[in-house]
Amino acid sequence: MITPAFAQGATAAAGGADIALQVVPFVLIFVIMYFLILRPQQRRVKEHQALVKNVRRDDTIVTTGGLVGRVTKVADEASEIEVEIAPNVRVKIVRTMISEVRVKGGPVKAV
């Protein structure tokens, strides 16, 4: 016969393996989340930064607010650009608010 003291000691020795098995699902969830959510988001951020950096004069842009205009003045080191949204109506916008750049005379993208 096995005494109760020996039976309790056998389960306590296997406790280290149980902890490792409990951690594995969390690690798998983090790895899946990294590849499905974080990496694509980082790629989109880099693409947006390149898009904003390469804005030139006479490009047609669309802002995050939905305004469409033509770039009239760009300073490379400035965080603002000047956009003409109607004849003789020019506004300054922050570069990071650009959501799309259309090339001068380029076709409109189909959604």
mmCIF file of C-alpha atoms in Angstrom:
data_model
loop_
_atom_site.group_PDB
_atom_site.id
_atom_site.type_symbol
_atom_site.label_atom_id
_atom_site.label_comp_id
_atom_site.label_asym_id
_atom_site.label_seq_id
_atom_site.Cartn_x
_atom_site.Cartn_y
_atom_site.Cartn_z
ATOM 1 C CA MET A 1 0.000 0.000 0.000
ATOM 2 C CA ILE A 2 1.031 3.584 -0.698
ATOM 3 C CA THR A 3 0.761 5.991 2.165
ATOM 4 C CA PRO A 4 -0.856 9.435 1.567
ATOM 5 C CA ALA A 5 2.495 11.194 2.134
ATOM 6 C CA PHE A 6 4.123 9.460 -0.838
ATOM 7 C CA ALA A 7 1.151 10.152 -3.116
ATOM 8 C CA GLN A 8 1.337 13.892 -2.404
ATOM 9 C CA GLY A 9 5.081 13.965 -3.009
ATOM 10 C CA ALA A 10 4.724 12.466 -6.494
ATOM 11 C CA THR A 11 2.394 15.231 -7.735
ATOM 12 C CA ALA A 12 4.574 17.976 -6.247
ATOM 13 C CA ALA A 13 7.594 16.781 -8.219
ATOM 14 C CA ALA A 14 5.684 17.095 -11.529
ATOM 15 C CA GLY A 15 4.679 20.716 -10.715
ATOM 16 C CA GLY A 16 7.611 22.180 -12.705
ATOM 17 C CA ALA A 17 6.419 20.542 -15.911
ATOM 18 C CA ASP A 18 2.858 21.806 -15.310
ATOM 19 C CA ILE A 19 4.070 25.421 -15.108
ATOM 20 C CA ALA A 20 5.904 25.075 -18.421
ATOM 21 C CA LEU A 21 2.773 23.670 -20.043
ATOM 22 C CA GLN A 22 0.732 26.593 -18.710
ATOM 23 C CA VAL A 23 3.176 29.173 -20.148
ATOM 24 C CA VAL A 24 3.294 27.658 -23.655
ATOM 25 C CA PRO A 25 -0.204 28.857 -24.727
ATOM 26 C CA PHE A 26 0.615 32.445 -23.729
ATOM 27 C CA VAL A 27 3.842 32.351 -25.723
ATOM 28 C CA LEU A 28 1.980 30.951 -28.740
ATOM 29 C CA ILE A 29 -0.678 33.667 -28.469
ATOM 30 C CA PHE A 30 2.022 36.362 -28.377
ATOM 31 C CA VAL A 31 3.820 34.910 -31.413
ATOM 32 C CA ILE A 32 0.585 34.678 -33.409
ATOM 33 C CA MET A 33 -0.396 38.212 -32.383
ATOM 34 C CA TYR A 34 3.032 39.518 -33.453
ATOM 35 C CA PHE A 35 2.810 38.014 -36.933
ATOM 36 C CA LEU A 36 -0.861 38.811 -37.552
ATOM 37 C CA ILE A 37 -1.171 42.261 -35.963
ATOM 38 C CA LEU A 38 2.086 43.964 -34.991
ATOM 39 C CA ARG A 39 4.270 43.251 -38.053
ATOM 40 C CA PRO A 40 1.693 44.380 -40.641
ATOM 41 C CA GLN A 41 1.002 47.527 -38.611
ATOM 42 C CA GLN A 42 4.712 48.377 -38.455
ATOM 43 C CA ARG A 43 4.942 47.874 -42.224
ATOM 44 C CA ARG A 44 1.972 50.217 -42.796
ATOM 45 C CA VAL A 45 3.555 52.878 -40.572
ATOM 46 C CA LYS A 46 6.821 52.721 -42.535
ATOM 47 C CA GLU A 47 4.946 52.972 -45.851
ATOM 48 C CA HIS A 48 2.982 56.002 -44.592
ATOM 49 C CA GLN A 49 6.153 57.728 -43.412
ATOM 50 C CA ALA A 50 7.751 57.194 -46.829
ATOM 51 C CA LEU A 51 4.586 58.454 -48.564
ATOM 52 C CA VAL A 52 4.499 61.625 -46.453
ATOM 53 C CA LYS A 53 8.228 62.223 -46.887
ATOM 54 C CA ASN A 54 8.012 62.009 -50.693
ATOM 55 C CA VAL A 55 5.201 64.554 -51.176
ATOM 56 C CA ARG A 56 6.193 67.050 -53.866
ATOM 57 C CA ARG A 57 4.766 70.238 -55.314
ATOM 58 C CA ASP A 58 1.782 69.772 -57.696
ATOM 59 C CA ASP A 59 0.888 66.370 -56.196
ATOM 60 C CA THR A 60 -2.782 65.873 -55.481
ATOM 61 C CA ILE A 61 -3.345 64.673 -51.917
ATOM 62 C CA VAL A 62 -6.225 63.435 -49.809
ATOM 63 C CA THR A 63 -6.204 64.264 -46.110
ATOM 64 C CA THR A 64 -7.531 62.074 -43.326
ATOM 65 C CA GLY A 65 -10.472 64.469 -43.080
ATOM 66 C CA GLY A 66 -11.362 63.863 -46.714
ATOM 67 C CA LEU A 67 -10.154 67.133 -48.236
ATOM 68 C CA VAL A 68 -8.650 66.829 -51.701
ATOM 69 C CA GLY A 69 -6.160 69.446 -52.789
ATOM 70 C CA ARG A 70 -3.035 70.251 -54.754
ATOM 71 C CA VAL A 71 0.256 70.818 -52.953
ATOM 72 C CA THR A 72 1.563 74.317 -53.653
ATOM 73 C CA LYS A 73 4.425 74.675 -51.192
ATOM 74 C CA VAL A 74 6.648 72.083 -49.536
ATOM 75 C CA ALA A 75 9.594 72.587 -47.226
ATOM 76 C CA ASP A 76 11.650 69.452 -46.618
ATOM 77 C CA GLU A 77 12.340 70.103 -42.948
ATOM 78 C CA ALA A 78 8.923 71.571 -42.112
ATOM 79 C CA SER A 79 6.122 69.486 -40.658
ATOM 80 C CA GLU A 80 3.506 71.524 -42.549
ATOM 81 C CA ILE A 81 2.718 71.871 -46.240
ATOM 82 C CA GLU A 82 0.570 74.351 -48.121
ATOM 83 C CA VAL A 83 -2.364 72.913 -50.070
ATOM 84 C CA GLU A 84 -4.742 74.622 -52.492
ATOM 85 C CA ILE A 85 -8.200 73.171 -51.874
ATOM 86 C CA ALA A 86 -10.059 75.574 -54.222
ATOM 87 C CA PRO A 87 -8.977 78.335 -56.626
ATOM 88 C CA ASN A 88 -7.096 80.926 -54.554
ATOM 89 C CA VAL A 89 -7.864 79.103 -51.277
ATOM 90 C CA ARG A 90 -4.700 77.810 -49.655
ATOM 91 C CA VAL A 91 -4.407 76.124 -46.298
ATOM 92 C CA LYS A 92 -1.552 74.697 -44.279
ATOM 93 C CA ILE A 93 -1.872 71.112 -43.134
ATOM 94 C CA VAL A 94 0.319 68.864 -41.046
ATOM 95 C CA ARG A 95 2.142 66.270 -43.148
ATOM 96 C CA THR A 96 1.034 63.346 -41.006
ATOM 97 C CA MET A 97 -2.609 64.080 -41.872
ATOM 98 C CA ILE A 98 -2.045 62.985 -45.481
ATOM 99 C CA SER A 99 -3.764 59.686 -46.161
ATOM 100 C CA GLU A 100 -3.202 59.338 -49.903
ATOM 101 C CA VAL A 101 -1.010 60.936 -52.565
ATOM 102 C CA ARG A 102 -2.211 60.994 -56.134
ATOM 103 C CA VAL A 103 0.297 61.808 -58.824
ATOM 104 C CA LYS A 104 -0.297 64.963 -60.840
ATOM 105 C CA GLY A 105 -2.984 64.077 -63.383
ATOM 106 C CA GLY A 106 -3.147 60.475 -62.122
ATOM 107 C CA PRO A 107 -6.323 58.409 -62.191
ATOM 108 C CA VAL A 108 -8.549 58.055 -59.154
ATOM 109 C CA LYS A 109 -8.253 54.733 -57.350
ATOM 110 C CA ALA A 110 -11.291 52.488 -57.408
ATOM 111 C CA VAL A 111 -12.413 51.442 -53.957
#
